[in-house]
CSV table of C-alpha atoms in Angstrom, one decimal:
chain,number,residue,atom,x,y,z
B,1,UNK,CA,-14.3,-53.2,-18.4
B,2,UNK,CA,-12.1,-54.0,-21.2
B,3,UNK,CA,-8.4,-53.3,-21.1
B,4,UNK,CA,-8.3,-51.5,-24.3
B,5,UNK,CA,-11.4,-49.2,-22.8
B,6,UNK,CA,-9.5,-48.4,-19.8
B,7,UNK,CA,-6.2,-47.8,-21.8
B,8,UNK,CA,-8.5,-45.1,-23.9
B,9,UNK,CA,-9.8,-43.4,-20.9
B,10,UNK,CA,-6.6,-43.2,-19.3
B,11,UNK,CA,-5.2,-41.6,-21.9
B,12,UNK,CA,-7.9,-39.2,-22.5
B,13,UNK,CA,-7.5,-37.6,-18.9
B,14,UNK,CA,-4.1,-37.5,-19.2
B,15,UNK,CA,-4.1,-35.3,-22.2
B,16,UNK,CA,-6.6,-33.3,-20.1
B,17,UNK,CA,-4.1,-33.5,-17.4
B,18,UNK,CA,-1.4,-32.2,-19.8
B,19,UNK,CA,-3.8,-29.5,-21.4
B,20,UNK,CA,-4.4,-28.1,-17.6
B,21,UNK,CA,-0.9,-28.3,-16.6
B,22,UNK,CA,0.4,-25.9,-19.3
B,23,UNK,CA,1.3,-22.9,-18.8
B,24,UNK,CA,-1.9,-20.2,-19.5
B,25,UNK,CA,0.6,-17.0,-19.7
B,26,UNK,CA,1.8,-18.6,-23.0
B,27,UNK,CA,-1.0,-17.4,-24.6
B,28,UNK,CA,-1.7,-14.2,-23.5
B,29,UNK,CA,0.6,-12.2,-26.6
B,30,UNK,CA,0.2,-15.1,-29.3
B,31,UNK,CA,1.3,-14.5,-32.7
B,32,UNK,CA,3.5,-10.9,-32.8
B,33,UNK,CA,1.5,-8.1,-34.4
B,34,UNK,CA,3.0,-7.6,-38.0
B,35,UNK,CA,3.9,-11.0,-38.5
B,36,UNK,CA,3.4,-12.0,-42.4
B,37,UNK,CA,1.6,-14.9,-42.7
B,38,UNK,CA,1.7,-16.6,-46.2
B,39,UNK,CA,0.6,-19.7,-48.1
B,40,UNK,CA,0.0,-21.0,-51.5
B,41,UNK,CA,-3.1,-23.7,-52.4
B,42,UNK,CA,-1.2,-26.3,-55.1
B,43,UNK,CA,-3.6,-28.3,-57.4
B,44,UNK,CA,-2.4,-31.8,-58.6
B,45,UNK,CA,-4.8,-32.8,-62.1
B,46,UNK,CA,-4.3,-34.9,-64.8
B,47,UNK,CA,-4.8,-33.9,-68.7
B,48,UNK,CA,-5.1,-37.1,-70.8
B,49,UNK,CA,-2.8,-39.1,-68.5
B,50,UNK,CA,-0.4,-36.5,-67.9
B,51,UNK,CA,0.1,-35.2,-64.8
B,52,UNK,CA,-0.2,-31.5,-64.5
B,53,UNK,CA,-0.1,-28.5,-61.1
B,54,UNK,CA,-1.2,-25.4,-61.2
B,55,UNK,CA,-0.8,-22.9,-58.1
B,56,UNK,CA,-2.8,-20.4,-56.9
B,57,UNK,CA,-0.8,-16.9,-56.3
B,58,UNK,CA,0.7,-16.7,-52.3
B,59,UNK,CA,-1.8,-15.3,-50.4
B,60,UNK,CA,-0.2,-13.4,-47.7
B,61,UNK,CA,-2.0,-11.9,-44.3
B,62,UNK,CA,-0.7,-9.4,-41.6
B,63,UNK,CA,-1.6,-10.5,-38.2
B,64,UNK,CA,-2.9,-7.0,-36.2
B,65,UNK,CA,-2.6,-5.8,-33.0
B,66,UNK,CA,-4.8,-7.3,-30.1
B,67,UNK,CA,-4.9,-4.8,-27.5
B,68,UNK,CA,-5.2,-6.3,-24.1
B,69,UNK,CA,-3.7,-4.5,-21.2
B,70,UNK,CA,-4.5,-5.2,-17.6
B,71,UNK,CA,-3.6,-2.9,-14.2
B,72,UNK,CA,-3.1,-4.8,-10.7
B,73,UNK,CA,-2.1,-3.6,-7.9
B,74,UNK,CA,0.6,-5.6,-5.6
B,75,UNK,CA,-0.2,-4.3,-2.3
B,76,UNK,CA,-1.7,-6.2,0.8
B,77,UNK,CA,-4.8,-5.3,2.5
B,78,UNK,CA,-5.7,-2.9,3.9
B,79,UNK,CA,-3.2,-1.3,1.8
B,80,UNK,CA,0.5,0.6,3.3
B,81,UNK,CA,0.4,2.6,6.2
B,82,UNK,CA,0.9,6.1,6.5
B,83,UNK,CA,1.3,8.8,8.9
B,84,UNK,CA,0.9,12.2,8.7
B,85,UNK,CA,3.5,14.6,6.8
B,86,UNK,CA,5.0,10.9,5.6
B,87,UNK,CA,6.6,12.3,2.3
B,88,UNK,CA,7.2,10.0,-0.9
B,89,UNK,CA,4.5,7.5,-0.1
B,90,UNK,CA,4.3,4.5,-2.4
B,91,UNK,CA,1.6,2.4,-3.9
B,92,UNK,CA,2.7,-0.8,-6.0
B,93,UNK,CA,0.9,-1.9,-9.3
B,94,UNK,CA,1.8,-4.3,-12.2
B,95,UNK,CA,0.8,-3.0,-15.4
B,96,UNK,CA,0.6,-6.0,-18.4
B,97,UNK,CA,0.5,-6.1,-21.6
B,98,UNK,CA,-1.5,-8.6,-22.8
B,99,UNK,CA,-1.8,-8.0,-26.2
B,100,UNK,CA,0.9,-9.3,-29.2
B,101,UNK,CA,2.0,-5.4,-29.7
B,102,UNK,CA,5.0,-3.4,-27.9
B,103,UNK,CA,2.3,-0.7,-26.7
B,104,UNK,CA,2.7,2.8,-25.2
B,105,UNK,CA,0.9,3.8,-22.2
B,106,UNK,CA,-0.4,7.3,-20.9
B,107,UNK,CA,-0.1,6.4,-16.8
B,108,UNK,CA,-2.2,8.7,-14.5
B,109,UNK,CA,-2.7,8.9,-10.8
B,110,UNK,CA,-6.6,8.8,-10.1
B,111,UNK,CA,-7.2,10.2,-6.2
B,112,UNK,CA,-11.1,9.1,-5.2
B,113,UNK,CA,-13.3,11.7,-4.6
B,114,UNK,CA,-13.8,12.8,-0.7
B,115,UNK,CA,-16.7,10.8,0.9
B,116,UNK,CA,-17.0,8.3,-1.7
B,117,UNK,CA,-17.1,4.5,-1.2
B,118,UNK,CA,-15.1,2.2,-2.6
B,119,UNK,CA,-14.2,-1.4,-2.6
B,120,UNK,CA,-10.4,-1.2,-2.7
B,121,UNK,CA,-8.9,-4.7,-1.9
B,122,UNK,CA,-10.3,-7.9,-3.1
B,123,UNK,CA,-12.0,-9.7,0.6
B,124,UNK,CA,-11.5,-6.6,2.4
B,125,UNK,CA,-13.6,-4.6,4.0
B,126,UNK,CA,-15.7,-1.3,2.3
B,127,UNK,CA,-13.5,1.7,2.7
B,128,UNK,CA,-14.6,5.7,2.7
B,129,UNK,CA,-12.0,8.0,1.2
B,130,UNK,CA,-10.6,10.9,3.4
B,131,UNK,CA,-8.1,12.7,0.9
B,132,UNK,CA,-4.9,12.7,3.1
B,133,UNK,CA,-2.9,13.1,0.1
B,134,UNK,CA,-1.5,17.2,-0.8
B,135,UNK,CA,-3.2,18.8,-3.8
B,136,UNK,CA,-1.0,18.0,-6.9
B,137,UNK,CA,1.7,16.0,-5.4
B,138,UNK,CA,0.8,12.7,-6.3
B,139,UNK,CA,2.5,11.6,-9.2
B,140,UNK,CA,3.3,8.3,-11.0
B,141,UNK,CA,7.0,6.6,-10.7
B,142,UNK,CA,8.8,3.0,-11.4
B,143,UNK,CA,8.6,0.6,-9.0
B,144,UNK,CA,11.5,2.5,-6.2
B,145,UNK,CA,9.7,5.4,-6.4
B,146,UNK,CA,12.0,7.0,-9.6
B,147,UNK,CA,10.6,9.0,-11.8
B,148,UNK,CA,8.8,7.9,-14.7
B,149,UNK,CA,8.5,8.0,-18.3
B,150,UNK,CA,5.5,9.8,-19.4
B,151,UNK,CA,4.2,7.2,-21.8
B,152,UNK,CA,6.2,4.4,-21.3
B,153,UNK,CA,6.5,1.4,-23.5
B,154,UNK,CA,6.0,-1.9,-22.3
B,155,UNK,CA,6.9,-5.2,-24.7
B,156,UNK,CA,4.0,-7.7,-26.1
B,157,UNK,CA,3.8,-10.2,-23.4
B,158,UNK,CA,6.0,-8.0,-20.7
B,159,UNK,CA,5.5,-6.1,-17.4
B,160,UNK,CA,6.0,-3.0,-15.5
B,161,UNK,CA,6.1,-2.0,-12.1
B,162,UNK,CA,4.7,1.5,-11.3
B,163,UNK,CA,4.1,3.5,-8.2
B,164,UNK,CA,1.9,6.1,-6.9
B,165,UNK,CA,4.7,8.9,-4.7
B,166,UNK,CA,2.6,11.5,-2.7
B,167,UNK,CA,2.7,13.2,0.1
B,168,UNK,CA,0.6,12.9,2.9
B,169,UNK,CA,-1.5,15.8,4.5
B,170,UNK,CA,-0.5,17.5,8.1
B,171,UNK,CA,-2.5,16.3,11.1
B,172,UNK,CA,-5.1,16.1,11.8
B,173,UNK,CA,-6.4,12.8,10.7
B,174,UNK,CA,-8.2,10.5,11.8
B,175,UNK,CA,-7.0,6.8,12.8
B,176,UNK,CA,-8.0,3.9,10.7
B,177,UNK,CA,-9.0,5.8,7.4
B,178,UNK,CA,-7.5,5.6,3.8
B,179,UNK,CA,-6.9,7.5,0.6
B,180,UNK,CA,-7.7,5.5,-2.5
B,181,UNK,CA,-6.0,5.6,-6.0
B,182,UNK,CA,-6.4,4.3,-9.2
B,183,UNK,CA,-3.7,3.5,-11.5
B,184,UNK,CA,-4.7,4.2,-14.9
B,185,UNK,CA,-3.2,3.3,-18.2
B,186,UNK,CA,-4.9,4.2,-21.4
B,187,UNK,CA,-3.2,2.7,-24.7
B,188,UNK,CA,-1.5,5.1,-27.0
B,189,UNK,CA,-0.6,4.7,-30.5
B,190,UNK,CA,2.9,4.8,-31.6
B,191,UNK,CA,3.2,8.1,-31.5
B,192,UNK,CA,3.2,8.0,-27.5
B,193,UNK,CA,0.4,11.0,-28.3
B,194,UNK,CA,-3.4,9.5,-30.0
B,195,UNK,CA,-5.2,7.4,-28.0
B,196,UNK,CA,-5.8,3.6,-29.7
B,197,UNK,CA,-8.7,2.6,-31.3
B,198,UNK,CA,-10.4,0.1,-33.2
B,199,UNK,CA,-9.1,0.7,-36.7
B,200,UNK,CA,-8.7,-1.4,-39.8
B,201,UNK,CA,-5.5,-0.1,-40.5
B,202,UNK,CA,-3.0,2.0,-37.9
B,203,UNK,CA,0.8,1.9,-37.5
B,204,UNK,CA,1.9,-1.0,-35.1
B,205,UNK,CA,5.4,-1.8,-33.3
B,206,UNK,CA,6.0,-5.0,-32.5
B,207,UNK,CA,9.2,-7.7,-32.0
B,208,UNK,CA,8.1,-8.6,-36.0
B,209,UNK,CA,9.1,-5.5,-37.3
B,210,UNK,CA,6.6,-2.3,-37.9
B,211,UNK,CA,3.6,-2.4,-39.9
B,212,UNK,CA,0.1,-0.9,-40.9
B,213,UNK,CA,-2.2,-3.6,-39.5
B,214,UNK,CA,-5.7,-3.7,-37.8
B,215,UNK,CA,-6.2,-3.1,-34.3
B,216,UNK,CA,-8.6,-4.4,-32.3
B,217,UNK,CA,-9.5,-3.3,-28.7
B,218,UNK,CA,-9.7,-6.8,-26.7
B,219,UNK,CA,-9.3,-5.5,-22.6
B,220,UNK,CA,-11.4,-6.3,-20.1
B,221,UNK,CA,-12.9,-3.8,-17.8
B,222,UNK,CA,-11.4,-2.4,-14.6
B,223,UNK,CA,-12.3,0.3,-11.6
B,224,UNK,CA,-11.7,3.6,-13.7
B,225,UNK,CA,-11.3,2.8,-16.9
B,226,UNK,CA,-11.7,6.2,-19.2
B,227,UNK,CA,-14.3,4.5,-20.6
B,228,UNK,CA,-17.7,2.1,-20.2
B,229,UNK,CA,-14.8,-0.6,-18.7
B,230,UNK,CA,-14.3,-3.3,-21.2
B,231,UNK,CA,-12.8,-3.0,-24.7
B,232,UNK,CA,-12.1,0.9,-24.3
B,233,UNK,CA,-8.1,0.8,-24.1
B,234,UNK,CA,-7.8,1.4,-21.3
B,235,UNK,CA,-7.2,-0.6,-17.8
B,236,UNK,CA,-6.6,0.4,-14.2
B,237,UNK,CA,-6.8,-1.0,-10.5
B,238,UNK,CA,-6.8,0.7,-6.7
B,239,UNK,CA,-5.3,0.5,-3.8
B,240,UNK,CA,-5.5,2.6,-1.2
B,241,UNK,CA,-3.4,4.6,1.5
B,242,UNK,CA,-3.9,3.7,5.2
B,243,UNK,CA,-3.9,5.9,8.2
B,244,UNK,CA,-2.1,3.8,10.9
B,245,UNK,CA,-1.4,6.9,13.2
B,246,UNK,CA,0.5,6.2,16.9
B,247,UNK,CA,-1.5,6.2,19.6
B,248,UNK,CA,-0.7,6.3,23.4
B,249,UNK,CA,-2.4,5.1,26.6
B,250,UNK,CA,-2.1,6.8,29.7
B,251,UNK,CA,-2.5,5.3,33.2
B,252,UNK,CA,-2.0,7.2,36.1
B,253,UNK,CA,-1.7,5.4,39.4
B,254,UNK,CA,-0.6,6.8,43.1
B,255,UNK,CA,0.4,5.1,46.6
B,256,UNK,CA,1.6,6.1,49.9
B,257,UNK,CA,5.9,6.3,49.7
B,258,UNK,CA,6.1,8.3,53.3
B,259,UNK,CA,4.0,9.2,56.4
B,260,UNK,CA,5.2,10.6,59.3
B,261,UNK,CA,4.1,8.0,61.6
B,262,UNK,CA,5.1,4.5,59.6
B,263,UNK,CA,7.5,6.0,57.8
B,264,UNK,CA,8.8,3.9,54.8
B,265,UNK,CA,7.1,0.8,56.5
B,266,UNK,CA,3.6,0.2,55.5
B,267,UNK,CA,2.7,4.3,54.9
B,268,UNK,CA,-0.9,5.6,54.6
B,269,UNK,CA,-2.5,8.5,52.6
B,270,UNK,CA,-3.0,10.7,55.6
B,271,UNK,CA,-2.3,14.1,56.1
B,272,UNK,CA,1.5,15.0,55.8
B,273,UNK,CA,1.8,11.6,53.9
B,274,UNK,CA,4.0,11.7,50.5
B,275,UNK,CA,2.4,10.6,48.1
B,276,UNK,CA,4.1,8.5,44.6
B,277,UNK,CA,2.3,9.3,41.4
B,278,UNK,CA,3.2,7.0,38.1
B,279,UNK,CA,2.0,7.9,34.9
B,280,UNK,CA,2.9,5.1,32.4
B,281,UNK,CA,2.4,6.0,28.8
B,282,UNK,CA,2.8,3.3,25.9
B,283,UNK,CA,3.2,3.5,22.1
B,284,UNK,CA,-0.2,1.5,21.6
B,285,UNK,CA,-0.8,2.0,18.0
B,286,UNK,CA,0.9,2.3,14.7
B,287,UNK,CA,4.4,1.5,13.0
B,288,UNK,CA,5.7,5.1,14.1
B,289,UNK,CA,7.8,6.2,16.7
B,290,UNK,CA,6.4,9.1,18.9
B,291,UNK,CA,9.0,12.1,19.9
B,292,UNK,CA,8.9,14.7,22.5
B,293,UNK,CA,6.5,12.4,24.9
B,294,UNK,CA,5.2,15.8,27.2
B,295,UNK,CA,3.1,15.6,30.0
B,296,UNK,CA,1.3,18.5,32.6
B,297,UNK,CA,-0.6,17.8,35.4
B,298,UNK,CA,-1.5,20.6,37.9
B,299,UNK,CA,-2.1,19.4,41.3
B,300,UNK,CA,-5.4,20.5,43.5
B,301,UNK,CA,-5.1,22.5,46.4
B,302,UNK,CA,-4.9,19.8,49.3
B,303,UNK,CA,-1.7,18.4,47.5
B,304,UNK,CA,2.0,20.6,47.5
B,305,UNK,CA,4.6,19.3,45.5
B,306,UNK,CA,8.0,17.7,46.7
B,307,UNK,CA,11.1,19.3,45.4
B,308,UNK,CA,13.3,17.7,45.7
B,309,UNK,CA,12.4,14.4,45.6
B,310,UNK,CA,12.6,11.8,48.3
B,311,UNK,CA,12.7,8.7,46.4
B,312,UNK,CA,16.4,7.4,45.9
B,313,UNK,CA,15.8,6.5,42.1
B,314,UNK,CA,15.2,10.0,41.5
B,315,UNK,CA,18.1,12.1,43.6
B,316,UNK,CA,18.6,15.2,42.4
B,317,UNK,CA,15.6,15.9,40.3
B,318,UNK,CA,13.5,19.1,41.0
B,319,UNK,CA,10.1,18.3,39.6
B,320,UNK,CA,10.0,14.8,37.7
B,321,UNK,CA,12.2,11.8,36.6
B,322,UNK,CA,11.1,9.7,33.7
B,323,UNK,CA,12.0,5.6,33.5
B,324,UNK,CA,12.8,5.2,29.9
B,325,UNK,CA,12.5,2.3,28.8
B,326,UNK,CA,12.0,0.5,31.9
B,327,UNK,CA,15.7,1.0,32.9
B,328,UNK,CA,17.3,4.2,34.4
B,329,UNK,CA,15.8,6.9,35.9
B,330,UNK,CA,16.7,10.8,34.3
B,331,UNK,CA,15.3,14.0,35.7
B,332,UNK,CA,12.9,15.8,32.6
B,333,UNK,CA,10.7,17.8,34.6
B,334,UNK,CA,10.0,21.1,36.6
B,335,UNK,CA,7.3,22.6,38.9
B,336,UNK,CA,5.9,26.1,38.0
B,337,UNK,CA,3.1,26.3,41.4
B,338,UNK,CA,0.8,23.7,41.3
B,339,UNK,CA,1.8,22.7,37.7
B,340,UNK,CA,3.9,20.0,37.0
B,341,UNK,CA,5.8,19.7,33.3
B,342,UNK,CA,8.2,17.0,32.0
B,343,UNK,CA,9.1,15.9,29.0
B,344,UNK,CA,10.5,12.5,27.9
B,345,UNK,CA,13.3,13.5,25.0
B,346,UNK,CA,13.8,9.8,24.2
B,347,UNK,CA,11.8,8.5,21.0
B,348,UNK,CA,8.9,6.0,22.5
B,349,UNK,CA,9.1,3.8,19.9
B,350,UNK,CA,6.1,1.4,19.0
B,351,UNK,CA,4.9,-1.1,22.1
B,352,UNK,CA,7.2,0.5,24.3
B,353,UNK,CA,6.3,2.6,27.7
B,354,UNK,CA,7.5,5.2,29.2
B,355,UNK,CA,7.1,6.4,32.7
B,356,UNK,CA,6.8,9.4,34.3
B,357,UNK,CA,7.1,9.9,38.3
B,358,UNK,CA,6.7,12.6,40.9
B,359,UNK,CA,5.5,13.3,44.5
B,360,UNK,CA,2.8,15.5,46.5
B,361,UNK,CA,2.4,15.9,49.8
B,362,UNK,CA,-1.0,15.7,51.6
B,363,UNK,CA,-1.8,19.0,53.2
């Protein structure tokens, strides 16, 4: 291959290079709506050797607005996670404006309807709404949570962060289940009150000044748009609410701590034994911290409680002593007949066990 080939295709991919490597945002507002653009066609001519120009008169255009507004959401899958009661929830979404017009925006919380499927996060899994948020309280904000203008303005070319706030419902729910919104933003004129259309002439607002230009409806479609989706004015995207709730395993274990033949050396579950029950409960499941960890368990006929108990790490407790976490032993519990009750006062926060330990003799 010639040098001067290879010196022409090298150049060619590195203009493509070039062309790739720029920035794509760049272009997304282009040329400001109401931006004059003028010129004037000059003729040079000659009339019996002398040279003569004439000039046609300036012919002058107004660029119009391109509206192109698109709605993302900026949460993770499967979305945040929510417990029951939770007040001021947040969902996070982007709205952009696209187009080459500052543009006002009428925002709008969207709530799924109960039972209906939807495909909330992009990869993720098929989710079925459950409605966990309260009648009327979901509401749109800025990105802390703030409130919001109604029809905020967002700058050609610029961003803003909006949330969904709501409050979820009281128990029960059910674990692993979601709420989905939409974010909605339909494109208002001006006025902040008359929804955009495609017009040849409308009053535009833009960093060029304001004008009475064209508008022309350019977004694509997204999940509940007000209209058929693309070109309608209006752009929105979900995410969803997820119902982590805490869970807690129990396990319940007993041994021999006393008989009256072995004593503490070796002891067997035989009559007029003591017997050691455990019951270990762990924060298993979700982000939240689980308060006023009670339990009850009413002994059969063939067992009597001890009270007081006989085990050292528990002197002085009546009914129960609960090992929270893992460390000192407290007294929290209290025998009414066969029925034992004892409550755990310390928060059990997530992955940690408490444990909860009395004694029954063998009749």
């Amino acid at each position: 291959m010639k040098i001067r080939t290879v010196t022409i295709i090298v150049g060619v991919l590195l203009c493509l290079v070039t062309a790739l490597a720029a920035p794509q945002g760049a272009m997304a507002a282009g040329t400001p709506a109401c931006t004059n653009i003028g010129n004037t066609a000059t003729i040079n001519f000659n009339v019996s050797g002398a040279p003569q120009l004439a000039s046609s008169a300036t012919n002058t255009i107004i660029v119009g607005n391109r509206v192109d507004v698109i709605v993302t959401t900026t949460d993770a899958s499967p979305g945040p996670s929510v417990v029951p009661n939770q007040a001021n929830a947040l969902l996070h979404y982007t709205i952009t404006n696209n187009g080459n017009a500052n543009q006002r925006y009428q925002l709008s919380a969207v709530d799924l309807a109960t039972g209906s499927t939807t495909s909330v996060f992009v990869g993720n899994v098929t989710v079925t709404d459950v409605v966990l948020v309260s009648a009327g309280t979901a509401t749109t904000a800025d990105g802390t949570g703030s409130a919001l203008a109604t029809t905020p303005t967002v700058t050609a070319g610029g961003t803003l962060n909006v949330t969904i706030r709501a409050t979820m419902a009281a128990p029960p729910l059910t674990n692993d289940t979601y709420d989905v919104f939409a974010l909605r933003a339909v494109t208002l004129k001006v006025d902040g009150t008359t929804t955009e259309t495609d017009s040849p002439s409308s009053t535009i607002d833009s960093s060029a000044g304001t004008c009475s230009a064209a508008v022309v409806l350019g977004d694509g479609a997204g999940t509940n748009d007000v209209g058929a989706g693309a070109k309608d004015g209006s752009h929105s995207a979900r995410s969803a609410y997820h119902a982590l709730l805490t869970t807690l395993t129990v396990n319940k274990s007993a041994a021999p701590y006393w008989d009256p033949f072995n004593l503490f050396v070796s002891p067997k579950a035989i009559p007029g034994a003591i017997m050691q029950y455990t019951v270990s409960v762990t924060n298993s499941g979700g982000t939240s911290d689980a308060t006023s960890v009670a339990i009850t368990d009413t002994l059969t006929g063939t067992l009597a409680p001890v009270n007081p108990f006989t085990n050292a790490g528990c002197t002085g407790c009546t009914g129960a002593c609960v090992e929270h976490p893992s460390a000192t032993f407290t007294c929290a519990g209290s025998w009414a007949g066969q029925t034992l009750s004892a409550t755990d006062a310390a928060a059990l926060v997530s992955g940690a066990t408490t444990t909860f330990v009395y004694q029954a003799t063998i009749q």
